[in-house]
Coordinates of C-alpha atoms and ligand atoms in Angstrom, one line a residue:
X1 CA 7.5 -24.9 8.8
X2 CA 7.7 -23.1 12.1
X3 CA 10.3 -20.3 10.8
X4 CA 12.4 -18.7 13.9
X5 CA 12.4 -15.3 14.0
X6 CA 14.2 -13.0 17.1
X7 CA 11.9 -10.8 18.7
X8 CA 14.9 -8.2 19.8
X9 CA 14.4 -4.9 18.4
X10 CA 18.4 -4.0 18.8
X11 CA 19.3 -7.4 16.2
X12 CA 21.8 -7.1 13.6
X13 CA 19.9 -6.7 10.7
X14 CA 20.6 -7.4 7.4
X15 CA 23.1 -5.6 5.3
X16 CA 20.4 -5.1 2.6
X17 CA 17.7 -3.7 5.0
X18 CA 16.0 -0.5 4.3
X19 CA 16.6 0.3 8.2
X20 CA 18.1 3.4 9.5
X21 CA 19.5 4.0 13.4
X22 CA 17.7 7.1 14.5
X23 CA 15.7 7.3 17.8
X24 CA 13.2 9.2 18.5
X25 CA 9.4 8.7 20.0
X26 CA 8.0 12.0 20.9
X27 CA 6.3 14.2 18.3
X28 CA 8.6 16.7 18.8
X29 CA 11.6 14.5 18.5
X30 CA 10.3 12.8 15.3
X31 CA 9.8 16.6 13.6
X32 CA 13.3 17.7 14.5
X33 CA 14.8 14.5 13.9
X34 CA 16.6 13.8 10.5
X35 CA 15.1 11.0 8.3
X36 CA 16.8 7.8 9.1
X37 CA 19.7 6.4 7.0
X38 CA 20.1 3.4 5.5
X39 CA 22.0 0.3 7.0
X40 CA 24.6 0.0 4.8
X41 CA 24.1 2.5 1.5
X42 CA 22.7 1.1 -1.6
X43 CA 23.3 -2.7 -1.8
X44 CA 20.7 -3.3 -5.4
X45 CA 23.0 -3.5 -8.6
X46 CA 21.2 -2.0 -11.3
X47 CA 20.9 -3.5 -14.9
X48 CA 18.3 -1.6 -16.6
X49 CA 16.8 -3.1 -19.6
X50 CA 15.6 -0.4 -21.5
X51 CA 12.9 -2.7 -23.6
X52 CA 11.0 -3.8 -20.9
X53 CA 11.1 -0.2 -19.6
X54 CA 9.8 0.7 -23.2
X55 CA 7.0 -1.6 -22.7
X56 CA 5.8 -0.6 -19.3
X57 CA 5.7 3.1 -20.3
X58 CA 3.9 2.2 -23.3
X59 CA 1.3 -0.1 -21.3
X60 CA 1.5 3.0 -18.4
X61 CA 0.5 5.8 -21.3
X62 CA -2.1 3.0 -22.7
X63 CA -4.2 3.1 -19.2
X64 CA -3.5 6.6 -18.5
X65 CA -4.9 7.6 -22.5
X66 CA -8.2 5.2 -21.2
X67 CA -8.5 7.4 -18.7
X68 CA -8.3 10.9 -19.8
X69 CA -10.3 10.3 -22.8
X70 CA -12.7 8.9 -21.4
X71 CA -12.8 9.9 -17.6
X72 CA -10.8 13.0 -16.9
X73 CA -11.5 14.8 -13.8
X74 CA -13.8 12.3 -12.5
X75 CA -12.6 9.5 -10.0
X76 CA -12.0 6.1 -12.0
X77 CA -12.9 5.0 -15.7
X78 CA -14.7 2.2 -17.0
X79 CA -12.7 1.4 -19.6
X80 CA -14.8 -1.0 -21.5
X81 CA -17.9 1.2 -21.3
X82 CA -16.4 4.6 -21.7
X83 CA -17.9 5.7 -18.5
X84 CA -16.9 6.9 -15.4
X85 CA -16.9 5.7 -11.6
X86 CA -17.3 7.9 -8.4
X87 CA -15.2 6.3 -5.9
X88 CA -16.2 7.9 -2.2
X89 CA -20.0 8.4 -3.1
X90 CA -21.3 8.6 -5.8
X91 CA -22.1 12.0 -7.7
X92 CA -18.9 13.3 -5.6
X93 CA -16.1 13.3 -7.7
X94 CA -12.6 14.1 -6.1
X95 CA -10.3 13.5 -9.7
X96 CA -8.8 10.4 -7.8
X97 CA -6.9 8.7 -10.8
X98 CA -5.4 11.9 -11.2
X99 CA -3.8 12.0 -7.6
X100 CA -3.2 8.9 -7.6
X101 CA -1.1 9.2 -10.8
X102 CA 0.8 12.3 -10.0
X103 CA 4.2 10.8 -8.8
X104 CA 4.6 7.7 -11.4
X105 CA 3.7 10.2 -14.1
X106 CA 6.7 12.2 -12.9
X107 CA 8.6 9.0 -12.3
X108 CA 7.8 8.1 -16.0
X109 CA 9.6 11.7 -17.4
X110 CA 5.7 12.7 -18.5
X111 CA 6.3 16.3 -17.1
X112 CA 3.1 18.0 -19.5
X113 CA 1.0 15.5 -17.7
X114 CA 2.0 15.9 -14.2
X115 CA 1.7 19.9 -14.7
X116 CA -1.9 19.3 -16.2
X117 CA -2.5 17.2 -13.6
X118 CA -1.5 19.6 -11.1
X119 CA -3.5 22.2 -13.0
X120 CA -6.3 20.7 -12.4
X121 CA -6.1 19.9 -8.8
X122 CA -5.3 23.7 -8.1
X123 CA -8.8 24.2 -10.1
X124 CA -10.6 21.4 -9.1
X125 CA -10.2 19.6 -6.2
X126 CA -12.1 20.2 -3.2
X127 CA -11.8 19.2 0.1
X128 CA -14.6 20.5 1.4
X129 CA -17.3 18.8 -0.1
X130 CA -20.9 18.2 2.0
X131 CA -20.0 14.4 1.6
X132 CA -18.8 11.6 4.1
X133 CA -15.7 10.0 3.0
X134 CA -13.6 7.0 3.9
X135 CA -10.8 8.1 6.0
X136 CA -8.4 5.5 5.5
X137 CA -8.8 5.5 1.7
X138 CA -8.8 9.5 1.9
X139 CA -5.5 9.4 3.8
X140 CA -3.4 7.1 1.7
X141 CA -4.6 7.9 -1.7
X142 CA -5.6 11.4 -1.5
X143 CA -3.4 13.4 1.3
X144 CA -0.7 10.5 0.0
X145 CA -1.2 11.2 -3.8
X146 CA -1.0 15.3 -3.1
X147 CA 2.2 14.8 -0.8
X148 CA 4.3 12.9 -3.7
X149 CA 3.2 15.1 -5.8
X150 CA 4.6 17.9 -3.9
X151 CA 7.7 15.6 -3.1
X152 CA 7.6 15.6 -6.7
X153 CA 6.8 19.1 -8.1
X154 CA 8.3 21.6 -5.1
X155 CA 4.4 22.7 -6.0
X156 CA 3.4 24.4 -3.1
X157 CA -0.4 24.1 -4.2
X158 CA -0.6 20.8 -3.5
X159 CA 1.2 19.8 0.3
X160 CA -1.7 23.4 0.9
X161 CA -4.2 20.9 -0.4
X162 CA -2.9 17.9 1.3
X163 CA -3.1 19.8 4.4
X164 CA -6.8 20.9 4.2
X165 CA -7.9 17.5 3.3
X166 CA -6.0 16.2 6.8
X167 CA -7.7 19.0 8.4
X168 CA -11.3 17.7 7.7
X169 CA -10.1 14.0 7.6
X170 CA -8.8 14.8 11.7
X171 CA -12.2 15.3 13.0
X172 CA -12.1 11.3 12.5
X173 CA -9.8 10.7 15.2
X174 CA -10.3 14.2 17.1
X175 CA -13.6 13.1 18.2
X176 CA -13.1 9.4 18.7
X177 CA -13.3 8.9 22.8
X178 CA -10.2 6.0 22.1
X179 CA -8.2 7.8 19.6
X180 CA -9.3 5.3 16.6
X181 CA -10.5 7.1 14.3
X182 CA -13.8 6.3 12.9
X183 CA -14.1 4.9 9.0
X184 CA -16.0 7.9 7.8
X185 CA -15.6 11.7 8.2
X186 CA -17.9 14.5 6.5
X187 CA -15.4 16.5 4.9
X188 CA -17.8 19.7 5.1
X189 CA -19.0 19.5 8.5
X190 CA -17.1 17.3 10.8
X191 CA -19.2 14.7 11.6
X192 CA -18.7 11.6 11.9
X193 CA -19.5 8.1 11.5
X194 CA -18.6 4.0 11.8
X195 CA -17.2 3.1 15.3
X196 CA -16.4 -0.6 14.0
X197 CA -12.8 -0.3 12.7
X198 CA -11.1 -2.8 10.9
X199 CA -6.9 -3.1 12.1
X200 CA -5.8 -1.3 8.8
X201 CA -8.0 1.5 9.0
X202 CA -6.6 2.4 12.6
X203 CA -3.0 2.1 11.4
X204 CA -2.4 3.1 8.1
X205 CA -1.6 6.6 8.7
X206 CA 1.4 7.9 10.1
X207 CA 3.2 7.9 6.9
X208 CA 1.3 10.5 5.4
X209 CA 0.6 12.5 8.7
X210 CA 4.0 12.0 9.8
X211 CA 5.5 13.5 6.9
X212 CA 2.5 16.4 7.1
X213 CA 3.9 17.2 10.8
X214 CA 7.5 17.2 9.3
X215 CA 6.3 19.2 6.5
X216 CA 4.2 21.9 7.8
X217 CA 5.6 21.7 12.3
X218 CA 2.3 21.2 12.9
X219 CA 2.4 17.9 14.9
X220 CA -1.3 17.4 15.2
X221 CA -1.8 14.8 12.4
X222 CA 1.4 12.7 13.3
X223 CA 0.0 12.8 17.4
X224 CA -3.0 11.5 15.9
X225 CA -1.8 8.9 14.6
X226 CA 0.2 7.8 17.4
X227 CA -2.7 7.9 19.6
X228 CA -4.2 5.7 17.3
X229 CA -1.7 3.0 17.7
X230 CA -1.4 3.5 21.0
X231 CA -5.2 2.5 21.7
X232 CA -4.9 -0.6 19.6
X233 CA -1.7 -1.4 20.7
X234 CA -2.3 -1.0 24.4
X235 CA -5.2 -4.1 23.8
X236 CA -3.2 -6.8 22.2
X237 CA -4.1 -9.6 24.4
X238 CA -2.4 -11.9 27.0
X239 CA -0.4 -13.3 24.3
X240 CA 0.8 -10.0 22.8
X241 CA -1.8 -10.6 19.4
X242 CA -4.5 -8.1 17.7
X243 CA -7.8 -9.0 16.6
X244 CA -9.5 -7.8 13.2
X245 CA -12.0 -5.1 14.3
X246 CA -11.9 -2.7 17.2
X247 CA -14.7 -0.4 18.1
X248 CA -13.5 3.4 18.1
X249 CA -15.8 4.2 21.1
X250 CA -15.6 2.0 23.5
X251 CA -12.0 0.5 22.8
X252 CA -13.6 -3.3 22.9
X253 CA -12.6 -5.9 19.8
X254 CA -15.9 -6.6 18.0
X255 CA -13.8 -9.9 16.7
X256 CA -11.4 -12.2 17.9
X257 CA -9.4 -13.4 14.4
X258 CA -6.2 -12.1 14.3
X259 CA -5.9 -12.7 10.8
X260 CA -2.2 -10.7 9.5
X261 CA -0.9 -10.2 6.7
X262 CA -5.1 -10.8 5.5
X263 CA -7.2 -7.8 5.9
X264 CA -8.4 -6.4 8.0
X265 CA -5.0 -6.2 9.1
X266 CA -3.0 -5.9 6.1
X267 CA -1.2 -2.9 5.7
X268 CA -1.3 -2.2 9.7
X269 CA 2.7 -3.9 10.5
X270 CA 3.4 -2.2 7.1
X271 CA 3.1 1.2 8.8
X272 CA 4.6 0.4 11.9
X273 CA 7.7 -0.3 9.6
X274 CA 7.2 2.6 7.2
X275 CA 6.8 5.0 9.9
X276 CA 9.7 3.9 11.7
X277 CA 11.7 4.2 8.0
X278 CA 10.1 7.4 7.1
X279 CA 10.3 9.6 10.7
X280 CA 12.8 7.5 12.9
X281 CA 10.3 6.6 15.7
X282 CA 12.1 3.8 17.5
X283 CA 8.6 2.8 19.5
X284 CA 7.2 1.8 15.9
X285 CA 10.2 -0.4 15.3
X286 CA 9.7 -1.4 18.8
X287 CA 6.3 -2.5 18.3
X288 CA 6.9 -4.2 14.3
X289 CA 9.4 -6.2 15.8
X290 CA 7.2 -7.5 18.3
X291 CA 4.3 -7.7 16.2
X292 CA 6.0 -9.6 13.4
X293 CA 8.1 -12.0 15.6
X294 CA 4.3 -13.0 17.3
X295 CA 3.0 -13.6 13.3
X296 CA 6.1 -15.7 12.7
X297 CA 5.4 -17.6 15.7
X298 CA 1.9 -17.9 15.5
X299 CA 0.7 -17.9 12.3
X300 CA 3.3 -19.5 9.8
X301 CA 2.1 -22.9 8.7
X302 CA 3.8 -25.2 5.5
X303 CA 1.1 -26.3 3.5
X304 CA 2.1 -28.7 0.3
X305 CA 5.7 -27.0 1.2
X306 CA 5.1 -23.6 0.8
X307 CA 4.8 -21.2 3.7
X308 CA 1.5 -19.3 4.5
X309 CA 0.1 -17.4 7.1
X310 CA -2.9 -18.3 9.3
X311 CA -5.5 -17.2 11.3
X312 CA -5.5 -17.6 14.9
X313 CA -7.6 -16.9 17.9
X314 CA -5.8 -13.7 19.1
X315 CA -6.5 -14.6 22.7
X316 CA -5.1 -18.5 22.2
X317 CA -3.0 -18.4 19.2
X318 CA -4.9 -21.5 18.0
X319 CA -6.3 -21.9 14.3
X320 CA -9.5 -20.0 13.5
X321 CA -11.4 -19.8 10.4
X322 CA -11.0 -21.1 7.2
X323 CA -7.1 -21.6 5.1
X324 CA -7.3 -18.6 3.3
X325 CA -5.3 -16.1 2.1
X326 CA -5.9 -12.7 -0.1
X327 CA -4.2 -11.9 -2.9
X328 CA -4.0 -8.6 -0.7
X329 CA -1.5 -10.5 1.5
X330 CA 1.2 -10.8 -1.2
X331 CA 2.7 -7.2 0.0
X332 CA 3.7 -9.1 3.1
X333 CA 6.9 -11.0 1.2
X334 CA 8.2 -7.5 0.1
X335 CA 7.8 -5.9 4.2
X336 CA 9.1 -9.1 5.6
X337 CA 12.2 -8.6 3.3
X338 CA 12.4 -4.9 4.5
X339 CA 12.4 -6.0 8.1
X340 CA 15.2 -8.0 7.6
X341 CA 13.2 -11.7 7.5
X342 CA 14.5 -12.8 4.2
X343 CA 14.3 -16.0 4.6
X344 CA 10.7 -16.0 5.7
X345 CA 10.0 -13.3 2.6
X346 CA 11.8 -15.6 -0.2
X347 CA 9.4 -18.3 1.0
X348 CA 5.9 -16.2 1.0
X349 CA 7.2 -14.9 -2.5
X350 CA 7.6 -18.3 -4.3
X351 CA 3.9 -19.4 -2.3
X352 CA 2.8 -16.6 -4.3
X353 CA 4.9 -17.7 -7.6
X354 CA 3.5 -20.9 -7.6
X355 CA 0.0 -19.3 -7.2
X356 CA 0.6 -17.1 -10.6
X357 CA 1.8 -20.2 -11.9
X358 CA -1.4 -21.9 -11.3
X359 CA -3.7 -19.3 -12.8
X360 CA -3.8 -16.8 -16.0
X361 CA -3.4 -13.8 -13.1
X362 CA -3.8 -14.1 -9.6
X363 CA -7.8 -14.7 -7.7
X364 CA -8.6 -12.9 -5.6
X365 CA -8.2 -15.4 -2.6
X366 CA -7.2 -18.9 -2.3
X367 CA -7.8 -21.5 -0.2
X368 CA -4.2 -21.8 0.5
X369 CA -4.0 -25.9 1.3
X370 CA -4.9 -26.9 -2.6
X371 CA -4.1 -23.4 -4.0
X372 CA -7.9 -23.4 -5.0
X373 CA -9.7 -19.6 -6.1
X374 CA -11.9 -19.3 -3.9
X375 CA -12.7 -15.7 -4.4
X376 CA -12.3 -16.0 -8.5
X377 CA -11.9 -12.5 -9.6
X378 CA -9.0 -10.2 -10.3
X379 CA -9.3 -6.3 -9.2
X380 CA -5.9 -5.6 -10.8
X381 CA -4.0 -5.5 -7.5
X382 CA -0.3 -4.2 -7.1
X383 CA 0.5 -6.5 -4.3
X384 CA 2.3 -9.0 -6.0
X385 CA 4.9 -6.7 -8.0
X386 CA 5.2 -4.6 -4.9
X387 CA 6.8 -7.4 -3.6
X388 CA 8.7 -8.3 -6.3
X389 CA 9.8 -4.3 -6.1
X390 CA 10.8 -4.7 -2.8
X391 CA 12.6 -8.3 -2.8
X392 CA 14.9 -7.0 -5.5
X393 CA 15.7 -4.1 -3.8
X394 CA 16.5 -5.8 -0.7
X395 CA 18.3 -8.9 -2.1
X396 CA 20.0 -7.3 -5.8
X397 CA 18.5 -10.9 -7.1
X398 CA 17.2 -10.9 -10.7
X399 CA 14.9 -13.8 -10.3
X400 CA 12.3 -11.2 -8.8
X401 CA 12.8 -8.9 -11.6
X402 CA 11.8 -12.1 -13.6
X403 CA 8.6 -12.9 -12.1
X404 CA 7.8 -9.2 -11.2
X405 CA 7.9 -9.2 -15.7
X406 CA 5.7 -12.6 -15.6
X407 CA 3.3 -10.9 -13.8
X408 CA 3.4 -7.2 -15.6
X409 CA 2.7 -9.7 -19.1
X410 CA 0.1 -12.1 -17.7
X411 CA -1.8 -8.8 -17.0
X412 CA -0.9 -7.3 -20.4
X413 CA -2.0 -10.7 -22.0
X414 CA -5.2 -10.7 -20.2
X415 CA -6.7 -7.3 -19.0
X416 CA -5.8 -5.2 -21.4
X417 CA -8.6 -3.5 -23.4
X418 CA -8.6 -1.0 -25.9
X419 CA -9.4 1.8 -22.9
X420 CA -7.0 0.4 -21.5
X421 CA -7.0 -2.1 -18.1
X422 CA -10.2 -3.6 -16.4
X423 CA -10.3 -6.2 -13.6
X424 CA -11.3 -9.2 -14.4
X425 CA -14.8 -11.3 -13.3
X426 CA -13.4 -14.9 -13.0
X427 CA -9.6 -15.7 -13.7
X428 CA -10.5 -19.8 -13.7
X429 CA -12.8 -18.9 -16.5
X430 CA -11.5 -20.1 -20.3
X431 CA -11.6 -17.3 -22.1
X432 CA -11.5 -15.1 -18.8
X433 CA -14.9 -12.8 -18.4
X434 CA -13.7 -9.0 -18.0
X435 CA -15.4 -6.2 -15.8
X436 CA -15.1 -2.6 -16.5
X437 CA -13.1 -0.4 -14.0
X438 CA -9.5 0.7 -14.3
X439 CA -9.3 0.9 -10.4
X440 CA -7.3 4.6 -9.3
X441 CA -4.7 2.6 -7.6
X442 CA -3.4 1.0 -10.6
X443 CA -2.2 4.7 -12.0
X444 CA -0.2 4.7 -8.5
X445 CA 1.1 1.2 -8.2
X446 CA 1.0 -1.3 -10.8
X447 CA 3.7 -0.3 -13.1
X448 CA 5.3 1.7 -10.6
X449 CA 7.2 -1.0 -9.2
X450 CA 7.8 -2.6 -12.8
X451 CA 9.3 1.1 -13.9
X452 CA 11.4 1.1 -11.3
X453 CA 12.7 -2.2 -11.4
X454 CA 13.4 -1.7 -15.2
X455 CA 14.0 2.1 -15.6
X456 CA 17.1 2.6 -13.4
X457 CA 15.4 6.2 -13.9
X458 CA 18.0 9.1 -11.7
X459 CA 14.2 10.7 -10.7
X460 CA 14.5 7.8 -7.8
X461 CA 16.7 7.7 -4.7
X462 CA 16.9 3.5 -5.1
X463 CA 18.9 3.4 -1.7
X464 CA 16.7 6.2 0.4
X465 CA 13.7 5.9 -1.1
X466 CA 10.8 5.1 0.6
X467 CA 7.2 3.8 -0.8
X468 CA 4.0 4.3 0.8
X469 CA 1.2 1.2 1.3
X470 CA -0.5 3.0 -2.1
X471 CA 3.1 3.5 -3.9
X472 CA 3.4 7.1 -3.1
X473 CA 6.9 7.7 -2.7
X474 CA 7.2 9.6 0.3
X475 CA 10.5 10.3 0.2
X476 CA 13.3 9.7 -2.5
X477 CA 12.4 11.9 -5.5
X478 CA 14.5 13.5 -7.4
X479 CA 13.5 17.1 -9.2
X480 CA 15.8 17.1 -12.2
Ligands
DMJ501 C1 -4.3 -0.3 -2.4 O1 -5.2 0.7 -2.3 C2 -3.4 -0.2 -1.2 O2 -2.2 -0.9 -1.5 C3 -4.0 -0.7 0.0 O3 -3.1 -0.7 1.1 C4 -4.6 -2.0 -0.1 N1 -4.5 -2.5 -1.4 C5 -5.0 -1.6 -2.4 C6 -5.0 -2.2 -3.8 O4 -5.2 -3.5 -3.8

């Protein structure tokens, strides 16, 4: 299956994309420039069904109970112990589930909660801790997390937090000769570490700093970000394609697997689209049209009739590595559909199906000839409903409502515990082994995307709204 795909930026799209018309690529044009509108108005009918609303709120408050009781104010909780997990390093706590909660709480109508939350991020979070943190993870869960919240809330305290946190997290990409920014930043001092950069890292982004710029006119953290893309961007190779890992100072690739929708690539097209639906650059567009036309090209292989994505040898386009693919790849069905490839996103989704089908929940990866775990556990990913979430929103088709509730009950069946949700150690296990960690993301994602698909809740703008690669919604709250 070789599935054709039109590199032209300017083609129709489809009447169900989440694409708006506005131009723009200079900072200052992106900040003044109104958020893009949508193709053709909302195109999703909505048929809420309030029971399995019921039971995602109930399974939401379930994980969210674990979590307080046992782990409040500290990053993540290990819900089968009791205890609690730092997630940047350990003895540094920064509240993460709580940020990471704040919008789907508010989504969910728990308005006590979100104002406790917000309570105690004005009391306890600090950004300035003597501690080097993970820039990408910093960017989209933290400075993400405290932007819906302010989206959210109209809470002042928090896009003030969200923009000290930026502040320290910029020395990342201040001081990088290339403009990549380098994995880890000391939030305290500035210095930084970790040249070798996987794709994602350098790209995920300008959704959170372009909506900082828009937020506060300060267009430092969305120029950042561009320059960022820029570097990587300006070294695809003779045949337009990215490797996995650049190095931040000297601008070589330290690999030559171009690897997409797999990390280390993963959410890296995602922002090129998001930031071109969130801010109306027209060089992002530009450059996911290009970008996803060469993946279509390159890397789409059938395999036992179901379509996959492979890696190639970015400078050849020829097959490297081994047929795998990460559960982490799933989020690719739902962007392809955003970008208009529905065809090609229908197809990845029922790969996907047919993968849940095969196990009690989802591996971790698969070897994706024989649909074999290769990686066997399960770290309670969102990637597969996100899809779902986003298929149903492009499309209005009820068959990814379906499997997007298939999914929310295999984990229910099998990773619920009484603190509420853990991962699991080995989904091809009878009897499937559990871990112990509720990871912070599932508070943002999981059940977001099954709430909304279920809710029909008037807190959510379902033809503006935008989602960011953790689930923040970055734009398309409602304050009621
Ligand atoms: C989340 O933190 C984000 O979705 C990120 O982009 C990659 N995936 C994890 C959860 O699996």
């Amino acid at each position: 299956m070789r599935p054709k795909h039109s590199a032209d930026p300017a083609r129709p799209l489809s009447r169900r994309s989440l694409l708006g018309s506005v131009t723009g690529t200079a900072a200052g044009a992106v900040l003044l420039s109104a958020a893009p509108a949508l193709a053709a108005g909302p195109a999703v009918p909505l048929s809420p069904d309030a029971d399995v609303a019921a039971q995602v709120l109930e399974e939401y408050l379930h994980g969210w109970r674990g979590y307080c009781d046992r782990a409040w104010g500290y990053d993540e909780v290990l819900p089968v112990s009791g205890g609690h997990h730092d997630f940047f390093a350990p003895g540094h706590s920064f509240g993460l589930s709580i940020v990471e909660a704040l919008d789907t709480l508010f989504l969910l109508g728990q308005d006590q909660e979100v104002t406790r939350c917000c309570d105690w991020i004005d009391a306890n979070l600090d950004p300035a801790q003597d501690v080097y943190t993970h820039v990408f993870e910093a960017v989209i869960r933290i400075v993400g997390g405290l932007l819906a919240g302010f989206e959210a809330t109209g809470r002042s305290s928090l896009l003030a937090r969200a923009r000290e946190f930026a502040d320290r997290l910029l020395p990342a990409f201040t001081k990088s000769p290339t403009g990549v920014p380098y994995t880890l930043v000391n939030l305290r001092t500035g210095a930084v570490q970790g040249s070798a950069v996987p794709l994602a890292e350098a790209g995920t982004n300008v959704m959170e700093f372009g909506l900082l710029s828009r937020l506060t006119g300060d267009s430092r953290y969305y120029d950042a970000s561009i320059r960022a893309y820029r570097a990587v961007l300006d070294r695809r190779s003779s045949i337009g394609l990215l490797a996995g890992s650049i190095d931040a100072e000297s601008g070589r690739w330290l690999d030559s697997d171009c690897g997409t929708p797999n990390p280390p690539a993963d959410s890296f097209n995602e922002y090129l689209w998001g930031g071109w639906a969130l801010l109306g650059d027209r060089q992002l567009l530009d450059w996911y049209r290009t970008l996803t036309a060469l993946t279509l090209h390159h890397q789409s292989v059938e395999a036992s009739g179901r379509l996959w994505f492979r890696t190639v040898d970015f400078r050849t386009g020829e097959p490297s590595g081994p047929q795998e693919q990460s559960e982490l790849a799933s989020f690719y069905a739902g962007l392809l559909a955003k970008g208009g490839d529905l065809q090609q996103a229908a197809a990845y989704y029922r790969s996907w199906t047919d993968a849940l089908d095969a196990y009690p929940v989802l591996p971790e990866t698969l070897d994706f000839a024989t649909l074999r775990a290769v990686e066997r556990g399960n770290q309670l990913r969102p990637e597969y409903p996100n899809s779902s979430f986003d298929l149903w929103r492009a499309t209005g088709d009820d068959y990814y409502r379906q499997t997007g509730y298939r999914w929310f009950t295999a984990m229910r069946d099998n990773q619920r515990v009484p603190g509420g949700y853990t991962v699991a150690g080995d989904v091809t296990e009878r009897g499937m082994r559990l871990g112990d960690l509720t990871p912070a993301y599932w508070f943002a994602e999981n059940l977001k995307y099954l709430w909304l698909m279920f809710s029909d809740t008037p807190r959510f703008d379902y033809a503006n709204g935008l989602l960011s690669t953790e689930g923040k919604v970055l734009r398309g709250l409602r304050r009621i």
